[in-house]
């Protein structure tokens, strides 16, 4: 139950954190097959423009709170399209690969220790958990060999970070690091903070958007008053993903002193238009989040139907730029193998 005396005084209980034991139940209640999801949004298979891929290896996963924000009876819903596996994923074209970024190619040397990936100077990425609270069809990590980076024990990774004085920021990634339990997460943060040259811990998580119930008082306590500054980069692609529930979750993070940024992926027929992107930035800001990156999708096999070509992306972006103040304009980027940072496209 919510314990009202622990909620900041200016907040009423329904805008404070959720009870500790709710999020795991919500996750257990997530849709894991198309039948359940289509039922919930009042659609029949025969309504769909593309057949469902019932044998998809990368399983359907969508939590109730996210499904609640989908339109009813709308095959074209921008949230539905992000999670429903269709046979479009079977298309294979030249140039689309399983691992276009070659992140785990040993020759590239990005893997510094099991679960530790470093591509850029001064910051390194720690793979904390294989799973997410949602499976996004366009995900570039869908083929990631998580089993070789079993995050159970980050000892070697922590030793490698401690040995490299140049690393000032650790990025917790996954999967989704907020799937770590309320005992695992503080332990990991403390272990990282025990390395003196680490100044910032950045958490990349889609959970405040898709499973807002994860924002418990215990999590808030974990994030509050740490030695390192905590930055959270959430992931929202469409203004329809943001409602009172996400506002409540994001406010909990604000109350915990976390700096909030957002990254989006530019997705064909989902958010590849000026109005949607402008509205997304403005709505993010009303919920206390600054836009950070707008990513172009990588050439990942099975995600081609989401792909927006560079020229088109730049045109959309130029118009978005005209309509937004500079601080609400995300950076348009793509990740190219072998570059020292993300590549700015505009
Ligand atoms: C994107 C990314 C980062 C972070 O880059 P920023 O530009 O600092 O956001 C770090 N490591 C890896 C492997 C990445 O893919
Ligand atoms: S939340 Fe992020 S990592 Fe997880 S499936 Fe979606 S895009 Fe991939």
CSV table of C-alpha atoms and ligand atoms in Angstrom, one decimal:
chain,number,residue,atom,x,y,z
A,1,UNK,CA,0.0,0.0,0.0
A,2,UNK,CA,1.0,3.6,-0.5
A,3,UNK,CA,2.3,5.1,2.7
A,4,UNK,CA,1.0,8.6,2.6
A,5,UNK,CA,3.5,10.0,5.2
A,6,UNK,CA,6.4,9.3,2.8
A,7,UNK,CA,5.0,11.2,-0.1
A,8,UNK,CA,6.2,14.7,-0.6
A,9,UNK,CA,3.8,17.1,1.1
A,10,UNK,CA,2.6,18.9,-2.0
A,11,UNK,CA,1.6,15.7,-3.8
A,12,UNK,CA,-1.7,13.9,-3.2
A,13,UNK,CA,-1.5,10.1,-3.0
A,14,UNK,CA,-2.7,9.5,-6.5
A,15,UNK,CA,0.3,11.5,-7.9
A,16,UNK,CA,2.9,9.8,-5.7
A,17,UNK,CA,4.7,6.5,-6.2
A,18,UNK,CA,3.0,3.2,-6.6
A,19,UNK,CA,3.0,0.4,-4.0
A,20,UNK,CA,6.1,-1.8,-4.1
A,21,UNK,CA,4.4,-5.0,-5.1
A,22,UNK,CA,2.4,-3.7,-8.0
A,23,UNK,CA,4.8,-3.6,-10.9
A,24,UNK,CA,5.8,-7.2,-11.0
A,25,UNK,CA,2.1,-8.1,-11.1
A,26,UNK,CA,1.5,-5.6,-14.0
A,27,UNK,CA,4.5,-7.2,-15.8
A,28,UNK,CA,3.1,-10.7,-15.2
A,29,UNK,CA,-0.2,-9.4,-16.7
A,30,UNK,CA,1.5,-8.1,-19.9
A,31,UNK,CA,0.1,-9.4,-23.2
A,32,UNK,CA,2.5,-12.0,-24.6
A,33,UNK,CA,0.5,-13.1,-27.7
A,34,UNK,CA,-1.3,-11.4,-30.5
A,35,UNK,CA,-4.7,-12.8,-29.5
A,36,UNK,CA,-4.6,-11.2,-26.1
A,37,UNK,CA,-3.4,-7.9,-27.4
A,38,UNK,CA,-6.0,-7.7,-30.3
A,39,UNK,CA,-8.8,-8.6,-27.9
A,40,UNK,CA,-7.8,-5.8,-25.6
A,41,UNK,CA,-7.9,-3.3,-28.4
A,42,UNK,CA,-11.0,-4.7,-30.0
A,43,UNK,CA,-9.5,-5.9,-33.3
A,44,UNK,CA,-9.9,-9.1,-35.3
A,45,UNK,CA,-6.9,-10.7,-37.0
A,46,UNK,CA,-8.8,-10.2,-40.3
A,47,UNK,CA,-8.9,-6.4,-39.7
A,48,UNK,CA,-5.1,-6.2,-40.0
A,49,UNK,CA,-3.3,-5.1,-43.2
A,50,UNK,CA,-0.5,-7.6,-42.6
A,51,UNK,CA,-0.7,-11.1,-41.2
A,52,UNK,CA,0.6,-11.6,-37.7
A,53,UNK,CA,3.8,-13.5,-37.3
A,54,UNK,CA,2.8,-16.1,-34.8
A,55,UNK,CA,6.2,-17.8,-34.8
A,56,UNK,CA,8.2,-14.6,-34.1
A,57,UNK,CA,11.3,-15.5,-32.1
A,58,UNK,CA,11.3,-12.1,-30.5
A,59,UNK,CA,8.1,-12.5,-28.6
A,60,UNK,CA,5.3,-10.0,-28.3
A,61,UNK,CA,5.4,-8.2,-25.0
A,62,UNK,CA,3.2,-5.2,-24.0
A,63,UNK,CA,2.2,-4.3,-20.4
A,64,UNK,CA,-1.4,-3.3,-19.5
A,65,UNK,CA,-0.6,0.4,-19.0
A,66,UNK,CA,0.8,0.7,-22.5
A,67,UNK,CA,-2.1,-1.2,-24.0
A,68,UNK,CA,-4.5,1.1,-22.2
A,69,UNK,CA,-3.1,4.0,-24.2
A,70,UNK,CA,-3.8,2.4,-27.6
A,71,UNK,CA,-6.8,3.4,-29.6
A,72,UNK,CA,-9.7,0.9,-29.8
A,73,UNK,CA,-10.5,-0.7,-33.2
A,74,UNK,CA,-7.6,1.1,-34.9
A,75,UNK,CA,-5.3,-1.1,-36.9
A,76,UNK,CA,-3.2,2.0,-37.6
A,77,UNK,CA,-2.6,2.8,-33.9
A,78,UNK,CA,1.0,4.1,-33.5
A,79,UNK,CA,1.5,2.3,-30.2
A,80,UNK,CA,0.0,-1.0,-31.5
A,81,UNK,CA,2.3,-0.9,-34.5
A,82,UNK,CA,5.4,-0.7,-32.2
A,83,UNK,CA,4.6,-4.0,-30.6
A,84,UNK,CA,2.6,-6.3,-32.9
A,85,UNK,CA,4.8,-8.8,-34.8
A,86,UNK,CA,3.8,-9.1,-38.5
A,87,UNK,CA,5.1,-11.0,-41.4
A,88,UNK,CA,6.7,-7.7,-42.6
A,89,UNK,CA,9.5,-8.7,-40.3
A,90,UNK,CA,10.4,-11.6,-42.6
A,91,UNK,CA,11.4,-9.3,-45.4
A,92,UNK,CA,15.1,-9.5,-45.9
A,93,UNK,CA,16.8,-7.0,-48.2
A,94,UNK,CA,20.4,-6.3,-49.1
A,95,UNK,CA,22.1,-4.2,-46.5
A,96,UNK,CA,19.9,-5.2,-43.6
A,97,UNK,CA,21.8,-7.4,-41.1
A,98,UNK,CA,21.4,-9.2,-37.8
A,99,UNK,CA,24.0,-7.0,-36.0
A,100,UNK,CA,24.8,-4.0,-38.3
A,101,UNK,CA,26.7,-2.3,-35.5
A,102,UNK,CA,28.9,-5.3,-35.0
A,103,UNK,CA,29.0,-4.3,-31.3
A,104,UNK,CA,30.1,-7.7,-30.1
A,105,UNK,CA,32.5,-8.5,-32.9
A,106,UNK,CA,35.7,-9.3,-30.9
A,107,UNK,CA,37.9,-7.7,-33.6
A,108,UNK,CA,36.4,-4.3,-32.9
A,109,UNK,CA,37.4,-4.5,-29.2
A,110,UNK,CA,34.3,-2.8,-27.8
A,111,UNK,CA,33.8,-5.5,-25.2
A,112,UNK,CA,36.1,-4.6,-22.3
A,113,UNK,CA,34.8,-7.3,-20.0
A,114,UNK,CA,31.7,-9.5,-19.9
A,115,UNK,CA,28.7,-7.1,-19.8
A,116,UNK,CA,30.9,-4.0,-20.4
A,117,UNK,CA,30.7,-2.3,-23.8
A,118,UNK,CA,32.8,0.8,-24.6
A,119,UNK,CA,32.6,2.5,-27.9
A,120,UNK,CA,33.1,6.1,-26.9
A,121,UNK,CA,35.6,8.0,-24.8
A,122,UNK,CA,34.9,8.7,-21.2
A,123,UNK,CA,31.7,6.7,-21.0
A,124,UNK,CA,31.0,3.0,-20.9
A,125,UNK,CA,27.9,1.0,-21.1
A,126,UNK,CA,27.0,-1.8,-18.7
A,127,UNK,CA,24.5,-4.5,-19.8
A,128,UNK,CA,22.5,-5.1,-16.7
A,129,UNK,CA,19.7,-7.4,-17.8
A,130,UNK,CA,18.6,-9.2,-21.0
A,131,UNK,CA,14.9,-8.4,-20.7
A,132,UNK,CA,12.7,-5.4,-21.2
A,133,UNK,CA,9.2,-4.6,-20.0
A,134,UNK,CA,8.1,-4.3,-23.6
A,135,UNK,CA,9.4,-5.7,-26.9
A,136,UNK,CA,9.6,-3.0,-29.6
A,137,UNK,CA,9.6,-4.5,-33.0
A,138,UNK,CA,12.3,-2.1,-34.3
A,139,UNK,CA,14.7,-2.9,-31.5
A,140,UNK,CA,18.3,-3.1,-32.6
A,141,UNK,CA,19.3,-5.2,-29.7
A,142,UNK,CA,16.9,-8.0,-30.6
A,143,UNK,CA,19.8,-10.1,-31.7
A,144,UNK,CA,22.2,-9.3,-28.9
A,145,UNK,CA,23.9,-12.3,-27.5
A,146,UNK,CA,22.8,-11.7,-23.9
A,147,UNK,CA,23.7,-15.2,-22.8
A,148,UNK,CA,27.4,-14.3,-23.3
A,149,UNK,CA,27.0,-11.3,-21.2
A,150,UNK,CA,25.2,-12.8,-18.2
A,151,UNK,CA,24.9,-9.8,-16.0
A,152,UNK,CA,24.7,-11.9,-12.8
A,153,UNK,CA,28.1,-10.8,-11.7
A,154,UNK,CA,29.6,-7.5,-12.9
A,155,UNK,CA,32.9,-8.1,-11.1
A,156,UNK,CA,35.1,-8.1,-14.1
A,157,UNK,CA,33.3,-5.1,-15.6
A,158,UNK,CA,33.7,-3.2,-12.3
A,159,UNK,CA,37.4,-4.1,-12.2
A,160,UNK,CA,37.9,-2.8,-15.7
A,161,UNK,CA,36.0,0.4,-14.9
A,162,UNK,CA,38.1,0.9,-11.8
A,163,UNK,CA,41.3,0.4,-13.9
A,164,UNK,CA,40.4,3.1,-16.4
A,165,UNK,CA,40.6,6.6,-14.9
A,166,UNK,CA,39.2,8.1,-18.1
A,167,UNK,CA,35.7,6.7,-17.5
A,168,UNK,CA,33.6,9.3,-15.8
A,169,UNK,CA,30.1,8.1,-16.8
A,170,UNK,CA,28.5,4.7,-16.6
A,171,UNK,CA,25.5,4.0,-18.7
A,172,UNK,CA,23.2,1.3,-17.4
A,173,UNK,CA,21.5,-0.4,-20.4
A,174,UNK,CA,20.1,-3.8,-21.1
A,175,UNK,CA,17.5,-4.8,-21.8
A,176,UNK,CA,16.0,-2.4,-19.3
A,177,UNK,CA,17.9,-1.7,-16.1
A,178,UNK,CA,14.8,-0.8,-14.1
A,179,UNK,CA,13.8,-4.5,-14.3
A,180,UNK,CA,16.5,-5.1,-11.7
A,181,UNK,CA,14.9,-5.7,-8.3
A,182,UNK,CA,14.7,-3.2,-5.5
A,183,UNK,CA,17.7,-5.0,-3.9
A,184,UNK,CA,19.8,-5.5,-7.0
A,185,UNK,CA,19.7,-1.9,-8.3
A,186,UNK,CA,21.0,-0.2,-5.1
A,187,UNK,CA,23.7,-2.8,-4.9
A,188,UNK,CA,24.8,-2.1,-8.4
A,189,UNK,CA,24.7,1.7,-8.0
A,190,UNK,CA,26.8,1.5,-4.8
A,191,UNK,CA,29.3,-0.8,-6.5
A,192,UNK,CA,29.7,1.7,-9.3
A,193,UNK,CA,29.9,4.7,-6.9
A,194,UNK,CA,32.7,3.0,-5.0
A,195,UNK,CA,34.9,3.8,-8.0
A,196,UNK,CA,36.0,7.4,-7.3
A,197,UNK,CA,36.5,8.6,-10.9
A,198,UNK,CA,32.9,7.8,-11.9
A,199,UNK,CA,30.9,11.0,-11.7
A,200,UNK,CA,27.6,10.2,-13.4
A,201,UNK,CA,25.4,7.2,-13.8
A,202,UNK,CA,23.0,7.3,-16.7
A,203,UNK,CA,20.1,4.9,-16.8
A,204,UNK,CA,18.6,4.1,-20.2
A,205,UNK,CA,15.1,2.9,-19.6
A,206,UNK,CA,11.7,2.7,-21.4
A,207,UNK,CA,10.0,1.6,-18.1
A,208,UNK,CA,8.8,5.0,-16.9
A,209,UNK,CA,6.8,5.2,-20.2
A,210,UNK,CA,5.6,1.6,-20.5
A,211,UNK,CA,5.5,0.3,-16.9
A,212,UNK,CA,5.1,3.4,-14.8
A,213,UNK,CA,4.1,1.3,-11.8
A,214,UNK,CA,7.8,0.6,-11.4
A,215,UNK,CA,8.1,4.0,-9.7
A,216,UNK,CA,7.9,2.9,-6.1
A,217,UNK,CA,8.9,4.8,-3.0
A,218,UNK,CA,11.7,2.2,-2.6
A,219,UNK,CA,13.0,3.1,-6.1
A,220,UNK,CA,12.7,6.8,-5.3
A,221,UNK,CA,14.8,6.3,-2.2
A,222,UNK,CA,17.3,4.4,-4.2
A,223,UNK,CA,17.8,7.2,-6.7
A,224,UNK,CA,17.7,10.1,-4.2
A,225,UNK,CA,20.9,11.7,-2.7
A,226,UNK,CA,23.5,9.6,-4.4
A,227,UNK,CA,27.2,10.4,-4.6
A,228,UNK,CA,26.9,10.3,-8.4
A,229,UNK,CA,24.5,12.4,-10.4
A,230,UNK,CA,21.8,10.3,-11.9
A,231,UNK,CA,20.6,10.9,-15.4
A,232,UNK,CA,17.7,8.9,-16.9
A,233,UNK,CA,17.2,8.7,-20.6
A,234,UNK,CA,13.6,7.5,-21.2
A,235,UNK,CA,12.3,6.3,-24.5
A,236,UNK,CA,9.1,7.6,-26.0
A,237,UNK,CA,8.3,7.8,-29.7
A,238,UNK,CA,4.8,9.3,-29.8
A,239,UNK,CA,2.8,11.9,-27.8
A,240,UNK,CA,0.0,9.3,-27.4
A,241,UNK,CA,2.4,7.3,-25.1
A,242,UNK,CA,2.4,10.2,-22.6
A,243,UNK,CA,-0.6,10.6,-20.3
A,244,UNK,CA,-1.4,11.2,-16.6
A,245,UNK,CA,0.3,7.9,-15.7
A,246,UNK,CA,3.6,8.7,-17.3
A,247,UNK,CA,3.4,12.3,-15.8
A,248,UNK,CA,3.1,10.7,-12.4
A,249,UNK,CA,6.0,8.3,-13.0
A,250,UNK,CA,8.2,11.1,-14.4
A,251,UNK,CA,7.3,13.4,-11.5
A,252,UNK,CA,8.5,10.7,-9.1
A,253,UNK,CA,11.8,10.7,-10.8
A,254,UNK,CA,12.0,14.5,-10.7
A,255,UNK,CA,11.2,14.3,-7.0
A,256,UNK,CA,14.2,12.0,-6.7
A,257,UNK,CA,16.5,14.6,-8.2
A,258,UNK,CA,17.0,12.7,-11.5
A,259,UNK,CA,17.8,14.6,-14.7
A,260,UNK,CA,15.3,13.5,-17.3
A,261,UNK,CA,16.0,13.2,-21.1
A,262,UNK,CA,14.2,11.3,-23.9
A,263,UNK,CA,15.4,9.4,-26.9
A,264,UNK,CA,13.1,8.5,-29.7
A,265,UNK,CA,13.4,6.4,-32.8
A,266,UNK,CA,12.1,7.8,-36.1
A,267,UNK,CA,9.7,5.2,-37.4
A,268,UNK,CA,7.9,5.0,-40.7
A,269,UNK,CA,4.1,5.5,-40.4
A,270,UNK,CA,4.4,5.9,-36.6
A,271,UNK,CA,6.1,9.3,-35.9
A,272,UNK,CA,7.6,10.3,-39.3
A,273,UNK,CA,5.7,13.5,-39.5
A,274,UNK,CA,6.3,17.1,-38.4
A,275,UNK,CA,3.2,17.5,-36.2
A,276,UNK,CA,3.7,14.3,-34.3
A,277,UNK,CA,7.3,15.1,-33.5
A,278,UNK,CA,6.6,18.7,-32.5
A,279,UNK,CA,3.8,17.5,-30.2
A,280,UNK,CA,6.1,14.8,-28.7
A,281,UNK,CA,8.7,17.3,-27.7
A,282,UNK,CA,6.2,19.7,-26.3
A,283,UNK,CA,4.4,17.0,-24.3
A,284,UNK,CA,7.7,15.6,-23.0
A,285,UNK,CA,8.5,19.1,-21.7
A,286,UNK,CA,5.2,19.4,-19.9
A,287,UNK,CA,6.1,16.1,-18.1
A,288,UNK,CA,9.5,17.4,-17.1
A,289,UNK,CA,11.6,15.7,-19.8
A,290,UNK,CA,14.0,17.3,-22.4
A,291,UNK,CA,14.3,15.7,-25.8
A,292,UNK,CA,17.8,14.3,-26.3
A,293,UNK,CA,18.1,12.1,-29.4
A,294,UNK,CA,16.0,11.3,-32.4
A,295,UNK,CA,17.6,8.1,-33.8
A,296,UNK,CA,17.4,6.9,-37.3
A,297,UNK,CA,16.9,3.1,-37.3
A,298,UNK,CA,19.9,0.9,-37.9
A,299,UNK,CA,19.9,-1.5,-40.8
A,300,UNK,CA,18.6,-4.3,-38.6
A,301,UNK,CA,17.1,-7.3,-40.4
A,302,UNK,CA,13.3,-7.5,-39.8
A,303,UNK,CA,12.9,-3.8,-39.1
A,304,UNK,CA,13.0,-2.5,-42.7
A,305,UNK,CA,9.4,-1.5,-42.8
A,306,UNK,CA,10.1,1.1,-40.1
A,307,UNK,CA,13.1,2.5,-42.0
A,308,UNK,CA,13.0,6.2,-42.9
A,309,UNK,CA,15.7,7.3,-45.5
A,310,UNK,CA,18.2,10.0,-44.6
A,311,UNK,CA,17.0,12.6,-47.1
A,312,UNK,CA,13.4,12.2,-45.9
A,313,UNK,CA,14.4,12.3,-42.3
A,314,UNK,CA,16.4,15.5,-42.8
A,315,UNK,CA,13.4,17.2,-44.5
A,316,UNK,CA,11.1,16.3,-41.7
A,317,UNK,CA,13.7,17.4,-39.2
A,318,UNK,CA,14.2,20.8,-40.8
A,319,UNK,CA,10.5,21.6,-40.5
A,320,UNK,CA,10.4,20.4,-36.9
A,321,UNK,CA,13.3,22.7,-36.2
A,322,UNK,CA,11.3,25.7,-37.4
A,323,UNK,CA,8.5,24.9,-35.1
A,324,UNK,CA,10.4,24.3,-31.8
A,325,UNK,CA,12.6,26.3,-29.5
A,326,UNK,CA,16.2,25.0,-29.7
A,327,UNK,CA,16.0,23.3,-26.3
A,328,UNK,CA,13.0,21.2,-27.4
A,329,UNK,CA,14.8,20.0,-30.6
A,330,UNK,CA,16.3,16.5,-30.2
A,331,UNK,CA,19.6,15.8,-32.1
A,332,UNK,CA,19.0,13.8,-35.2
A,333,UNK,CA,21.5,11.0,-35.1
A,334,UNK,CA,22.5,7.6,-36.5
A,335,UNK,CA,25.0,5.2,-35.2
A,336,UNK,CA,27.6,4.1,-37.6
A,337,UNK,CA,30.1,1.3,-36.9
A,338,UNK,CA,33.6,2.6,-36.2
A,339,UNK,CA,32.7,6.2,-35.4
A,340,UNK,CA,33.9,7.9,-32.2
A,341,UNK,CA,30.4,9.1,-31.3
A,342,UNK,CA,26.9,9.0,-32.7
A,343,UNK,CA,26.8,10.8,-36.1
A,344,UNK,CA,24.8,14.0,-36.3
A,345,UNK,CA,22.7,14.2,-39.5
A,346,UNK,CA,21.5,17.7,-39.2
B,1,LIG,C1,24.8,5.6,-27.6
B,1,LIG,C2,25.9,4.9,-26.8
B,1,LIG,C3,26.5,5.6,-25.8
B,1,LIG,C4,26.1,7.0,-25.4
B,1,LIG,O1,26.4,7.9,-26.3
B,1,LIG,P1,26.0,9.4,-25.9
B,1,LIG,O2,26.2,10.2,-27.2
B,1,LIG,O3,26.8,9.9,-24.8
B,1,LIG,O4,24.5,9.4,-25.5
B,1,LIG,C5,27.5,4.9,-25.1
B,1,LIG,N1,27.9,3.7,-25.5
B,1,LIG,C6,27.3,3.0,-26.5
B,1,LIG,C7,27.7,1.6,-26.8
B,1,LIG,C8,26.2,3.6,-27.2
B,1,LIG,O5,25.6,2.9,-28.2
B,2,LIG,S1,12.7,-0.9,-24.6
B,2,LIG,FE1,14.5,-0.4,-25.9
B,2,LIG,S2,15.9,-2.2,-25.6
B,2,LIG,FE2,13.8,-2.8,-25.0
B,2,LIG,S3,12.9,-3.7,-26.8
B,2,LIG,FE3,12.3,-1.6,-26.8
B,2,LIG,S4,13.9,-0.5,-28.0
B,2,LIG,FE4,14.7,-2.6,-27.5
